[in-house]
GROMACS .gro file of C-alpha atoms in nm:
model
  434
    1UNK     CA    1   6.874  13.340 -30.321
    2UNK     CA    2   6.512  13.481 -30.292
    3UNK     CA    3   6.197  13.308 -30.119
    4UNK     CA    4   5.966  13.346 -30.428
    5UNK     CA    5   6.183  13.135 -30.614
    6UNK     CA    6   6.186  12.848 -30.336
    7UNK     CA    7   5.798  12.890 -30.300
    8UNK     CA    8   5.778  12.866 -30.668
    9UNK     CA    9   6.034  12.550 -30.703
   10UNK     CA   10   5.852  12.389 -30.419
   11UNK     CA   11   5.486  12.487 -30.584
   12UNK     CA   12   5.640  12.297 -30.873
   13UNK     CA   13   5.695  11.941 -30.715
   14UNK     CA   14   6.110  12.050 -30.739
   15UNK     CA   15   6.335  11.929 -30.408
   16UNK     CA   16   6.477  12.159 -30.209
   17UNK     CA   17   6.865  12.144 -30.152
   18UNK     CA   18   7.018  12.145 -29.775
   19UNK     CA   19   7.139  12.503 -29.829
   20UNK     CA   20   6.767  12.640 -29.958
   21UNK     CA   21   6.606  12.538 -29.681
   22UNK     CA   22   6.832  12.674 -29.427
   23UNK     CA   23   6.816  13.030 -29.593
   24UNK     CA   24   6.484  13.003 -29.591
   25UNK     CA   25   6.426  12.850 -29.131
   26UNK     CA   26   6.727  13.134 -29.069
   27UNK     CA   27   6.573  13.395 -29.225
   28UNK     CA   28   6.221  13.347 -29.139
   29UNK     CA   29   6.374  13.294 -28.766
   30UNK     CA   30   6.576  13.619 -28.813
   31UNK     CA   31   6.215  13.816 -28.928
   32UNK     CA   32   6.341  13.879 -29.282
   33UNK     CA   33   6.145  13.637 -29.400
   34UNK     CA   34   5.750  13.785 -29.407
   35UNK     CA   35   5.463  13.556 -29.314
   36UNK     CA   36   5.290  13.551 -29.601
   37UNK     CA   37   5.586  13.387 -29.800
   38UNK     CA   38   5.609  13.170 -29.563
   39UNK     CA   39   5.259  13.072 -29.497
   40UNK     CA   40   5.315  13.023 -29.956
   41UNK     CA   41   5.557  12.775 -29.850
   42UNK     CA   42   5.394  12.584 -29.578
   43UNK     CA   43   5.084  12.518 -29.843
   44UNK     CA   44   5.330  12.411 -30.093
   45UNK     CA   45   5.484  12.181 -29.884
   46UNK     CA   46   5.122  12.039 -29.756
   47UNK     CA   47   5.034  11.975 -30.112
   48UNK     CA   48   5.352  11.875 -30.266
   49UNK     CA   49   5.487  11.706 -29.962
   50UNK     CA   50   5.926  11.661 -29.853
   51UNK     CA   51   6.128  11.305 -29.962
   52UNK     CA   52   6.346  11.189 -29.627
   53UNK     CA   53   6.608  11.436 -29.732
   54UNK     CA   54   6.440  11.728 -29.720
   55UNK     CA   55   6.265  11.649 -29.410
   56UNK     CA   56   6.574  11.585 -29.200
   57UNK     CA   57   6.726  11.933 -29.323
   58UNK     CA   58   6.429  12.093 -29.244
   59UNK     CA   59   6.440  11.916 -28.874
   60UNK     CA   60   6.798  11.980 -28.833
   61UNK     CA   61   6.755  12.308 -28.950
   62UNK     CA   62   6.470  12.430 -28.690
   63UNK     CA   63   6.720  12.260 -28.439
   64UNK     CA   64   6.999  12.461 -28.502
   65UNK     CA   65   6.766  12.790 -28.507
   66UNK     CA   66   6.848  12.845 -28.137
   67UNK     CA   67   7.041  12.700 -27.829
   68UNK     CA   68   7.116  12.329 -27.865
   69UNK     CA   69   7.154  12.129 -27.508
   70UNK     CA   70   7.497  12.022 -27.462
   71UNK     CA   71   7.478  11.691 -27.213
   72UNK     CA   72   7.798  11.639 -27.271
   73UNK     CA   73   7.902  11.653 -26.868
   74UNK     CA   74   7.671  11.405 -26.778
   75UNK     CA   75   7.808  11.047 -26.780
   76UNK     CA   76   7.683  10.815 -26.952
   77UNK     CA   77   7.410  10.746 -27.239
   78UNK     CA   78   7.110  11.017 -27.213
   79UNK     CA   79   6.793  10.883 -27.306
   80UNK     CA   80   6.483  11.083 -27.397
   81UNK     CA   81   6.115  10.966 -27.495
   82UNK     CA   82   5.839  11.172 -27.648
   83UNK     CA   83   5.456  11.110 -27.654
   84UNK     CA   84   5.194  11.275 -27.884
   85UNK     CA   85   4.962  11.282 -27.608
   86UNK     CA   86   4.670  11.173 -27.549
   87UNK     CA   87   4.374  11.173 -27.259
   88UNK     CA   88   4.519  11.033 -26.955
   89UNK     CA   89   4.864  11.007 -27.064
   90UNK     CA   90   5.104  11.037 -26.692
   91UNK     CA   91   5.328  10.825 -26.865
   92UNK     CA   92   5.668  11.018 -26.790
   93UNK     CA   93   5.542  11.043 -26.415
   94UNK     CA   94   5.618  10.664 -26.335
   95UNK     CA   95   5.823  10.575 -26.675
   96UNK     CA   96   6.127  10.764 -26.580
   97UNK     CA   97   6.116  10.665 -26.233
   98UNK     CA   98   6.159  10.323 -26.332
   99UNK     CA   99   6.408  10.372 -26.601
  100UNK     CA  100   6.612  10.625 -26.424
  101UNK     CA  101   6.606  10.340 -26.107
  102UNK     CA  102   6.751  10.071 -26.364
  103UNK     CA  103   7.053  10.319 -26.444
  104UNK     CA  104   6.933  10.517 -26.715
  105UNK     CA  105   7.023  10.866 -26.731
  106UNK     CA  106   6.687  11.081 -26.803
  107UNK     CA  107   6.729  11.449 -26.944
  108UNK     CA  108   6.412  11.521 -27.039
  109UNK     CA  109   6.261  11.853 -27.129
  110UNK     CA  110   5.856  11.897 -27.098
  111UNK     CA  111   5.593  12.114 -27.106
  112UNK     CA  112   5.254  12.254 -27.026
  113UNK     CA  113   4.917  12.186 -27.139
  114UNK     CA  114   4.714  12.344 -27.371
  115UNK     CA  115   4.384  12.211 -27.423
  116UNK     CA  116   4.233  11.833 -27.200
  117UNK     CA  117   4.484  11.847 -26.951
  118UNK     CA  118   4.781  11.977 -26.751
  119UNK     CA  119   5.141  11.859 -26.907
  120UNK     CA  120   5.404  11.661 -26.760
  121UNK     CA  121   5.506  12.034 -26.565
  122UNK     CA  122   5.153  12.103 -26.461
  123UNK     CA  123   5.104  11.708 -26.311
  124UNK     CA  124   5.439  11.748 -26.171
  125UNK     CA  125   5.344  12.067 -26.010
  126UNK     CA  126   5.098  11.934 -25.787
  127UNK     CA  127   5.361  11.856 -25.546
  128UNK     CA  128   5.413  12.123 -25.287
  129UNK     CA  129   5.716  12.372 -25.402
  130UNK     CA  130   5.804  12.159 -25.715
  131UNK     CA  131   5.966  12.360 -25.975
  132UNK     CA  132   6.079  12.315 -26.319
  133UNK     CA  133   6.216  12.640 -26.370
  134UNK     CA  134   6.598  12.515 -26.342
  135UNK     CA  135   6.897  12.651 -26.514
  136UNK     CA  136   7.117  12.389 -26.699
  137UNK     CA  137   7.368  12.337 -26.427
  138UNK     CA  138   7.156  12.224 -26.180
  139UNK     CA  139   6.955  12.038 -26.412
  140UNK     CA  140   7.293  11.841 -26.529
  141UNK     CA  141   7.387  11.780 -26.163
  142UNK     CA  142   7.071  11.623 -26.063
  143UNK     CA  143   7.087  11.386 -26.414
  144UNK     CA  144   7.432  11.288 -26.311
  145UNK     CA  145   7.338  11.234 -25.895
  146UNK     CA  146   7.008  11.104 -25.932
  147UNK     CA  147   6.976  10.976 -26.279
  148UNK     CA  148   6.641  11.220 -26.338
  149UNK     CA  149   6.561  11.580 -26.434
  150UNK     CA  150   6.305  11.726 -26.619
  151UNK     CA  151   6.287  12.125 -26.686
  152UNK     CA  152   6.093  12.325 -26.881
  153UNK     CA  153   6.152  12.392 -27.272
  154UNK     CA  154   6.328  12.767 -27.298
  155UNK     CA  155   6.226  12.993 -27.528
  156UNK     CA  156   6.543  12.970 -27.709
  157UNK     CA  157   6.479  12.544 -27.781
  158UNK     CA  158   6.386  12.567 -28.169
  159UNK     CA  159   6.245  12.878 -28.184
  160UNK     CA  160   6.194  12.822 -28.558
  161UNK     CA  161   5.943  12.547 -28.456
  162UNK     CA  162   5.776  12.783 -28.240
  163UNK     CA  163   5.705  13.019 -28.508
  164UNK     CA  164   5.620  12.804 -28.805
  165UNK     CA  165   5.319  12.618 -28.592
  166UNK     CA  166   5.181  12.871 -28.477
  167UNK     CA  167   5.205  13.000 -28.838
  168UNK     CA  168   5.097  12.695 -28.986
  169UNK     CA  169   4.796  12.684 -28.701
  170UNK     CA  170   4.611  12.940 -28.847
  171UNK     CA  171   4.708  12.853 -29.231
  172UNK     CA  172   4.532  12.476 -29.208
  173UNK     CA  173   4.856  12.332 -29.282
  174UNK     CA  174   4.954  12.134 -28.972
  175UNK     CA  175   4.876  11.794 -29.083
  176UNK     CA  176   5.069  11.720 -29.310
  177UNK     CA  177   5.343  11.429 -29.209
  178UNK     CA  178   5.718  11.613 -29.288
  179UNK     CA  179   5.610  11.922 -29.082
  180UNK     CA  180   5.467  11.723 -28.810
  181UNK     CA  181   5.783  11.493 -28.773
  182UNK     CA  182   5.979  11.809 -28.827
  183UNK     CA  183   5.807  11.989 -28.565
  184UNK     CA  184   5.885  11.717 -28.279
  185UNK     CA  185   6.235  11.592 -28.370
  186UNK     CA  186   6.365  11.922 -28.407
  187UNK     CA  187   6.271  11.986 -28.058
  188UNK     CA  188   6.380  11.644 -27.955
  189UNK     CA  189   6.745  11.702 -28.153
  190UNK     CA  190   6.799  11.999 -27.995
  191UNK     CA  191   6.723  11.866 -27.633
  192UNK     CA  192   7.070  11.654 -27.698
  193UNK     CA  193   6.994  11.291 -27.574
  194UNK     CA  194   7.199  11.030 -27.730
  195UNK     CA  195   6.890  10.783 -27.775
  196UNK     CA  196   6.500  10.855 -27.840
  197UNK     CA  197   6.230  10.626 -27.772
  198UNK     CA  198   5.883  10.762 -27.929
  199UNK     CA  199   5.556  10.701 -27.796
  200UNK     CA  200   5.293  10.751 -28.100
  201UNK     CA  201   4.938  10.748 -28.025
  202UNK     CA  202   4.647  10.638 -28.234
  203UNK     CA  203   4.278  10.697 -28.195
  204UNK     CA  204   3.999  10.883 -28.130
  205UNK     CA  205   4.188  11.057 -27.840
  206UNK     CA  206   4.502  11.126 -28.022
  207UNK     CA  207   4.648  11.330 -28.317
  208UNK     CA  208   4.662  11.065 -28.556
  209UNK     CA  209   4.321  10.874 -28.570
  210UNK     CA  210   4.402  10.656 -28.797
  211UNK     CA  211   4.660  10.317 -28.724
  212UNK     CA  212   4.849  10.367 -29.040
  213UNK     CA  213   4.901  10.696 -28.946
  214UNK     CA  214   5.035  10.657 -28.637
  215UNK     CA  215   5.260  10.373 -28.818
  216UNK     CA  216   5.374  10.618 -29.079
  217UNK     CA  217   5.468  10.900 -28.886
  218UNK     CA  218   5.637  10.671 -28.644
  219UNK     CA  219   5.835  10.574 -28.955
  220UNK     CA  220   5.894  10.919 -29.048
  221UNK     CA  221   6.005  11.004 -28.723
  222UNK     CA  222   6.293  10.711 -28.670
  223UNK     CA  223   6.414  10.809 -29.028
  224UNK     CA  224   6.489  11.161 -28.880
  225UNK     CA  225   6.659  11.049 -28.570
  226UNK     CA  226   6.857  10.775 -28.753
  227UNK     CA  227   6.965  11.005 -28.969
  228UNK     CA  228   7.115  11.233 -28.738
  229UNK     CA  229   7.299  10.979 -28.577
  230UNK     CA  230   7.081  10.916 -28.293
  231UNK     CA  231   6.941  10.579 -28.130
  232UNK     CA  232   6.575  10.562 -28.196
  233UNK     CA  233   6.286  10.302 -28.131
  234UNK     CA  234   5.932  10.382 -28.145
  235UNK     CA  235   5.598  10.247 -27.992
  236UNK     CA  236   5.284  10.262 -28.134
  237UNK     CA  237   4.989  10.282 -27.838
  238UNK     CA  238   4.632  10.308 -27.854
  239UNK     CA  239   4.441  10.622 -27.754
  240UNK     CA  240   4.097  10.473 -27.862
  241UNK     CA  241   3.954  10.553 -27.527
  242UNK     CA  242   4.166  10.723 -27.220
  243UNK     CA  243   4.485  10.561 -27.136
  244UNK     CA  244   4.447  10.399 -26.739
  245UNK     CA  245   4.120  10.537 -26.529
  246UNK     CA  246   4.245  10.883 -26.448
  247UNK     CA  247   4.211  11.200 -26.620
  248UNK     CA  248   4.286  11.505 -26.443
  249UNK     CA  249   4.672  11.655 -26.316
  250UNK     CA  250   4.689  11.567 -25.907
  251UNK     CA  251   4.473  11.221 -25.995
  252UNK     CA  252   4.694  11.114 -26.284
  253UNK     CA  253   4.981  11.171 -26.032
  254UNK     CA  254   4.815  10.953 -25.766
  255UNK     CA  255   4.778  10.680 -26.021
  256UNK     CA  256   5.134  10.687 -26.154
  257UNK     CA  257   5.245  10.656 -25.768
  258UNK     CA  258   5.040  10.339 -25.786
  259UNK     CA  259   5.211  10.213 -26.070
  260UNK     CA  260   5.544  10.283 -25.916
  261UNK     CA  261   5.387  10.069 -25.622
  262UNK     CA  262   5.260   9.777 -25.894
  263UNK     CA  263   4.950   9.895 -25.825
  264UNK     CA  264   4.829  10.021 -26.141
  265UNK     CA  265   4.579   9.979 -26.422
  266UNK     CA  266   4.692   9.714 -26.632
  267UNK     CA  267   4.683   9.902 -26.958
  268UNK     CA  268   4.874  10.203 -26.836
  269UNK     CA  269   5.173   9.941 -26.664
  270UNK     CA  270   5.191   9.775 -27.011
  271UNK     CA  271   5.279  10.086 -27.146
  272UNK     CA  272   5.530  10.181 -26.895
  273UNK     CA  273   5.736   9.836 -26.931
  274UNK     CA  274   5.714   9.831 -27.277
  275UNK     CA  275   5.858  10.202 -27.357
  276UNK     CA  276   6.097  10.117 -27.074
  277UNK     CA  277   6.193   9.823 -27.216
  278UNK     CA  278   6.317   9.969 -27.588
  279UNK     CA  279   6.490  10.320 -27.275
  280UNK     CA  280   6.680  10.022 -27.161
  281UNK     CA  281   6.762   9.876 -27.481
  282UNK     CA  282   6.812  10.207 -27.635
  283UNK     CA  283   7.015  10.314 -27.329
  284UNK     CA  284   7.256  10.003 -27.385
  285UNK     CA  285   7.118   9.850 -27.028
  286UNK     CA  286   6.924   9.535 -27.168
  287UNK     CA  287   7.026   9.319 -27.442
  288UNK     CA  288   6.655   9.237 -27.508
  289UNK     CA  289   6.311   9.278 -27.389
  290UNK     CA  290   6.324   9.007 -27.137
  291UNK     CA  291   6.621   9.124 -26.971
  292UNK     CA  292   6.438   9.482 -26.963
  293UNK     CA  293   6.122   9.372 -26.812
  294UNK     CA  294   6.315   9.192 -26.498
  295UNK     CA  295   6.458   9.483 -26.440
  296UNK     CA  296   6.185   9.720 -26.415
  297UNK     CA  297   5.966   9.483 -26.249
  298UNK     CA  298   6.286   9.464 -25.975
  299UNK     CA  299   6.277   9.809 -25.940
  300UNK     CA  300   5.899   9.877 -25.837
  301UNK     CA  301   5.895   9.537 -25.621
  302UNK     CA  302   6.177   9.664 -25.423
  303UNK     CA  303   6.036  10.037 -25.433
  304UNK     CA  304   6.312  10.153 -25.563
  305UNK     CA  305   6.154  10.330 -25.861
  306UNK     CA  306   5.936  10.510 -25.595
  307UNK     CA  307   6.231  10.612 -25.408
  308UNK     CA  308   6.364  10.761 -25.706
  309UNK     CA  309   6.054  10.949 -25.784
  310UNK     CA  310   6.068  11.095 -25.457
  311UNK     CA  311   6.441  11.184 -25.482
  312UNK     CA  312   6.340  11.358 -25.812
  313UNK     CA  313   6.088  11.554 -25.684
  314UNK     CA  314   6.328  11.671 -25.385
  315UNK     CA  315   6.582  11.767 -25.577
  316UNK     CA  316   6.323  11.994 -25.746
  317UNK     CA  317   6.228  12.210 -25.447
  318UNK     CA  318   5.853  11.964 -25.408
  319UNK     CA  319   5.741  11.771 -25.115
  320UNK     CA  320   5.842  11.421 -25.139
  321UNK     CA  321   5.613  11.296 -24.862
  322UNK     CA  322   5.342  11.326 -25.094
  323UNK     CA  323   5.532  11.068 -25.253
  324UNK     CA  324   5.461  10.796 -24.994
  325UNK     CA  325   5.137  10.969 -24.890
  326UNK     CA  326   4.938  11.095 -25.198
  327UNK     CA  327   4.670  11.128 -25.004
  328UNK     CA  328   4.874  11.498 -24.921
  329UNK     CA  329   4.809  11.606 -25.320
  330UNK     CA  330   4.574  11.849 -25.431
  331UNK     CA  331   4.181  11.733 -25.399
  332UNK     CA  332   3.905  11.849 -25.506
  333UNK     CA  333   3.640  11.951 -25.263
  334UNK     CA  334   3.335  11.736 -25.412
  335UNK     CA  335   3.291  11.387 -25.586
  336UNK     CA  336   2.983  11.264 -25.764
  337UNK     CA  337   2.893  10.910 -25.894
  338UNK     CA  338   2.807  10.926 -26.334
  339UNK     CA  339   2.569  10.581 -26.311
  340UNK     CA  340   2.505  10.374 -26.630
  341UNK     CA  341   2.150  10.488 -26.767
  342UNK     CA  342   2.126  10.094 -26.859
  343UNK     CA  343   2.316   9.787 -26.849
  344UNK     CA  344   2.470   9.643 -27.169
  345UNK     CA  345   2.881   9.637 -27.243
  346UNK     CA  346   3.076   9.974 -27.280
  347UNK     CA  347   3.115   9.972 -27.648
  348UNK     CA  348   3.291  10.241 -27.658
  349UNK     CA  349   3.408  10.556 -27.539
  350UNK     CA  350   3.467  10.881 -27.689
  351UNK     CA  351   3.806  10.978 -27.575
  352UNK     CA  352   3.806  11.339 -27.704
  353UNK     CA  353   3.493  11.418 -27.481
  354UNK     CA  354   3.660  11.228 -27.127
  355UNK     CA  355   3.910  11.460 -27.260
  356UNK     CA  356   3.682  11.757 -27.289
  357UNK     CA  357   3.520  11.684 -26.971
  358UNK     CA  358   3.822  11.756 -26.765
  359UNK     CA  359   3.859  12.103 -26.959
  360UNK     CA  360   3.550  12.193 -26.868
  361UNK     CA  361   3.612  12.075 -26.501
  362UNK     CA  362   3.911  12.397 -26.468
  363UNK     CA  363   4.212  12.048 -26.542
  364UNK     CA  364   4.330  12.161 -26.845
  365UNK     CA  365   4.376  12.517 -27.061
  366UNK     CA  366   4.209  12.669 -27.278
  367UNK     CA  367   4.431  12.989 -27.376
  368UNK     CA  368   4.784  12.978 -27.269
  369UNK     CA  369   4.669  13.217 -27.022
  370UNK     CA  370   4.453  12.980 -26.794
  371UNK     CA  371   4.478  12.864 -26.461
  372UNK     CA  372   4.477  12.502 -26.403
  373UNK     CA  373   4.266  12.342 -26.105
  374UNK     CA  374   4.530  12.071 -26.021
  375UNK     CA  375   4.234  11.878 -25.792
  376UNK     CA  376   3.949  11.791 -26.021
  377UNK     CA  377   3.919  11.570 -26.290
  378UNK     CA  378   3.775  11.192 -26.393
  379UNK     CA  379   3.835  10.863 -26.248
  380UNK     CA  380   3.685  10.646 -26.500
  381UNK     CA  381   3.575  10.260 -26.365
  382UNK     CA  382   3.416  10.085 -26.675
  383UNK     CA  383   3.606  10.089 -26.969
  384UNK     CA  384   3.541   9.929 -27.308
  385UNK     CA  385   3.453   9.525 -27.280
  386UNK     CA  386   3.293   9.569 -26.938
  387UNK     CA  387   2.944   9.481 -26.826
  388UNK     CA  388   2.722   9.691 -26.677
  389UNK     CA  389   2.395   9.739 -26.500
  390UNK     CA  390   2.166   9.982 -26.484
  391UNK     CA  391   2.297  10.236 -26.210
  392UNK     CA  392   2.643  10.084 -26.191
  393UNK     CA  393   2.914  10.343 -26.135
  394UNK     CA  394   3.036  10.440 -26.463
  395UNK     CA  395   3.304  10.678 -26.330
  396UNK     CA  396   3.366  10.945 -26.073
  397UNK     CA  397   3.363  11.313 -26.151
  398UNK     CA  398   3.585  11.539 -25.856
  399UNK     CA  399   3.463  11.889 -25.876
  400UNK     CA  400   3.476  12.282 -25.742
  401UNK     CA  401   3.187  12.431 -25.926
  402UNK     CA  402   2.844  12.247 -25.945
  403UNK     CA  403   2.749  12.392 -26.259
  404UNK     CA  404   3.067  12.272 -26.421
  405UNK     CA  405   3.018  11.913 -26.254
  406UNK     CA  406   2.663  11.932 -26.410
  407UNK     CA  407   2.774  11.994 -26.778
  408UNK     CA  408   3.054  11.769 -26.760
  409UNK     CA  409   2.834  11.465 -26.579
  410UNK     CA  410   2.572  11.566 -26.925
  411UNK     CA  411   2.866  11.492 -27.146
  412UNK     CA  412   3.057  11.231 -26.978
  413UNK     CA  413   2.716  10.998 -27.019
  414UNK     CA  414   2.693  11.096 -27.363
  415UNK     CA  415   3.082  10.982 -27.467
  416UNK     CA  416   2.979  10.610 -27.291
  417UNK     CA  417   2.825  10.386 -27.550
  418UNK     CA  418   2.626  10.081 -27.415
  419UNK     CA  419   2.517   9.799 -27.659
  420UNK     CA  420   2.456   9.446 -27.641
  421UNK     CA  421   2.784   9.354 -27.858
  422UNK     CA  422   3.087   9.275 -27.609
  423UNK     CA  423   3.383   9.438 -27.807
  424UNK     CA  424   3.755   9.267 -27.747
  425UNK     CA  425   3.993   9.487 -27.531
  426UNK     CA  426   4.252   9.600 -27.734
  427UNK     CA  427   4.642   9.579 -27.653
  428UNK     CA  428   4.739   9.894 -27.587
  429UNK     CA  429   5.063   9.859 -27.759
  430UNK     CA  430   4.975   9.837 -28.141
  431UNK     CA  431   5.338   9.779 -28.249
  432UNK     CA  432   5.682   9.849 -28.177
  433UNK     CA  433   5.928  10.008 -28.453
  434UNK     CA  434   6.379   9.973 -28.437
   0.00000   0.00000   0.00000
């Protein structure tokens, strides 16, 4: 078997077989495989595109191209959930909480931020002495004491998948809808949870900016898991403007703690019981969406989600006082007031640039090599639909550096649009796919 023949039958609209593709993920994986045939490939593939078939054995086969997570000692069903991200998105900081308070066993592996924010591992890190750095033993015995553990990604998860996006990165092949529902699941697969529940974004402030995007590779993505035997529902959520007021990692924690208390923005809570609605359905716990619901609004009324937050972040080496008092968390030394520049109704705002904003603020990377500033970010308090006057508070920047507060106040005011047309506030929950 040679590589220029499976670029060329690929360059030809031909379908490759199961065994073709895994010559071809082993032996790029193994280095025998040069770049340049593969980057061939990866523009073949963009332009002639992978049926179902091919796409799962290209998933499964990016899975098996390193260690695979045996769960197999903890009790009970494992349930995962994925986001594409978006600005603002804390989601896994009160969602598994809440799940993992109902009885749902949550393995979850996460990882840092590169680019608006901190991940789920930099957020978390803003308690005191919280680590993610684990090995699998511990991590198993905290799933199976506490119902909750999330570690870091090793190097050894799909390290295929590592290779071919960086590769296709710098080739302009990334979107294409195979490799990008390749790319996740693989990861997901190989992480070894019995059920998935995927959180797809759509809009300005996500990957896919179109709905039927989002909708499609949602699709795409619950073929995969299906297909390899695993339980799988999917959300689709809207990422037309950031998702709950804050943006920024110790502020985003804050506001998850208030949703844990059921204190939150109502947009970010509606996301939070309806993913943990389809965990407990997924996770055999509910028999329906009603049933679900009770029990997650049990578990923050009776602060036992909170509780379990804070065992979580004990068993993890962090301070779980700052659980009950956030005011303990990382905070910035300065806070400024952005003021409308005239009254009218938030039309719209550009979530890339909120996004942007807290970059630019020292919250989120912009080489792998950068150091996060866990205090400052963006607590936004008009969103779209509101009314406005002249000199209202718009939002609230927190800050270190005054002449990063200055750009970002500049830019903040320019993603707010203010018009005289009062736009409908979208559901943040688009659709749900079984």
């Amino acid at each position: 078997m040679r590589m220029y023949d499976l670029i060329m039958k690929k360059r030809n609209g031909g379908k490759l077989t199961e065994e073709e593709i895994y010559f071809m993920i082993n032996g790029y994986t193994k280095g025998e495989i040069p770049d340049y045939q593969m980057s061939a490939m990866m523009m073949a593939i963009y332009f002639r595109g992978m049926n179902d078939e091919e796409t799962l054995h290209l998933t499964m086969a990016m899975a098996k191209s390193g260690e695979t997570l045996d769960l197999s000692a903890i009790e009970g069903v494992k349930v995962d959930k994925h986001s594409t991200g978006g600005v603002g998105d804390k989601t896994s900081l009160a969602l598994t909480p809440m799940v993992a308070a109902c009885g749902v066993k949550i393995a979850k592996m996460s990882g840092r931020g590169l680019g608006h924010t901190g991940g789920t591992i930099d957020k978390l890190e803003s308690f005191a002495g919280f680590s993610t750095g684990i090995d699998t033993k511990d991590f198993i015995k905290n799933v199976n004491e506490i119902g909750i553990s999330i570690m870091g990604q090793t190097k050894d998860l799909a390290p295929a998948d590592k290779l071919l996006y960086a590769l296709r990165d710098v080739t302009a092949t990334v979107d294409n809808m195979s490799l990008i529902a390749s790319s996740i699941m693989s990861k997901k697969l190989a992480a070894g949870a019995d059920a998935i529940v995927l959180d797809v974004k759509s809009g300005s402030g996500a990957f896919m900016k179109q709905e039927e995007d989002a909708f499609a590779l949602a699709e795409k993505m619950l073929t995969i898991g299906k297909n390899a035997g695993r339980s799988m529902m999917a959300v689709v959520s809207d990422m037309d403007q950031p998702l709950g007021c804050a943006v920024g990692n110790a502020l985003e924690v804050r506001e998850a703690i208030d949703t844990l208390k059921g204190e939150g923005p109502a947009d970010f809570t509606e996301l939070c019981m309806t993913l943990g609605s389809c965990m407990l359905q997924a996770g055999g716990m509910a028999e329906d969406d009603t049933r679900a619901r009770e029990m997650l609004k049990q578990v923050i009324e009776d602060g036992s989600a909170l509780d379990k937050l804070a065992q979580f972040i004990a068993a993890q080496g962090g301070d779980k006082e700052m659980v009950y008092h956030p005011e303990l968390l990382p905070k910035a030394n300065y806070c400024c007031e952005v003021e409308a520049p005239k009254s009218g109704y938030v039309e719209r705002i550009i979530c890339d640039e909120v996004g942007i904003c807290s970059l630019i603020l020292g919250g989120g990377r912009e080489t792998k090599e950068s150091e996060i500033d866990l205090s400052v970010g963006i607590i936004l308090k008009k969103k779209v639909g509101d009314y406005v006057k002249e000199g209202d508070v718009l939002a609230y920047i927190y800050y270190n550096d005054e002449a990063k507060k200055d750009i970002c106040r500049n830019r903040l005011l320019e993603a707010y649009e203010i018009g005289n047309m009062q736009k409908t506030k979208k559901n943040v929950i688009l659709g749900i796919l079984n």
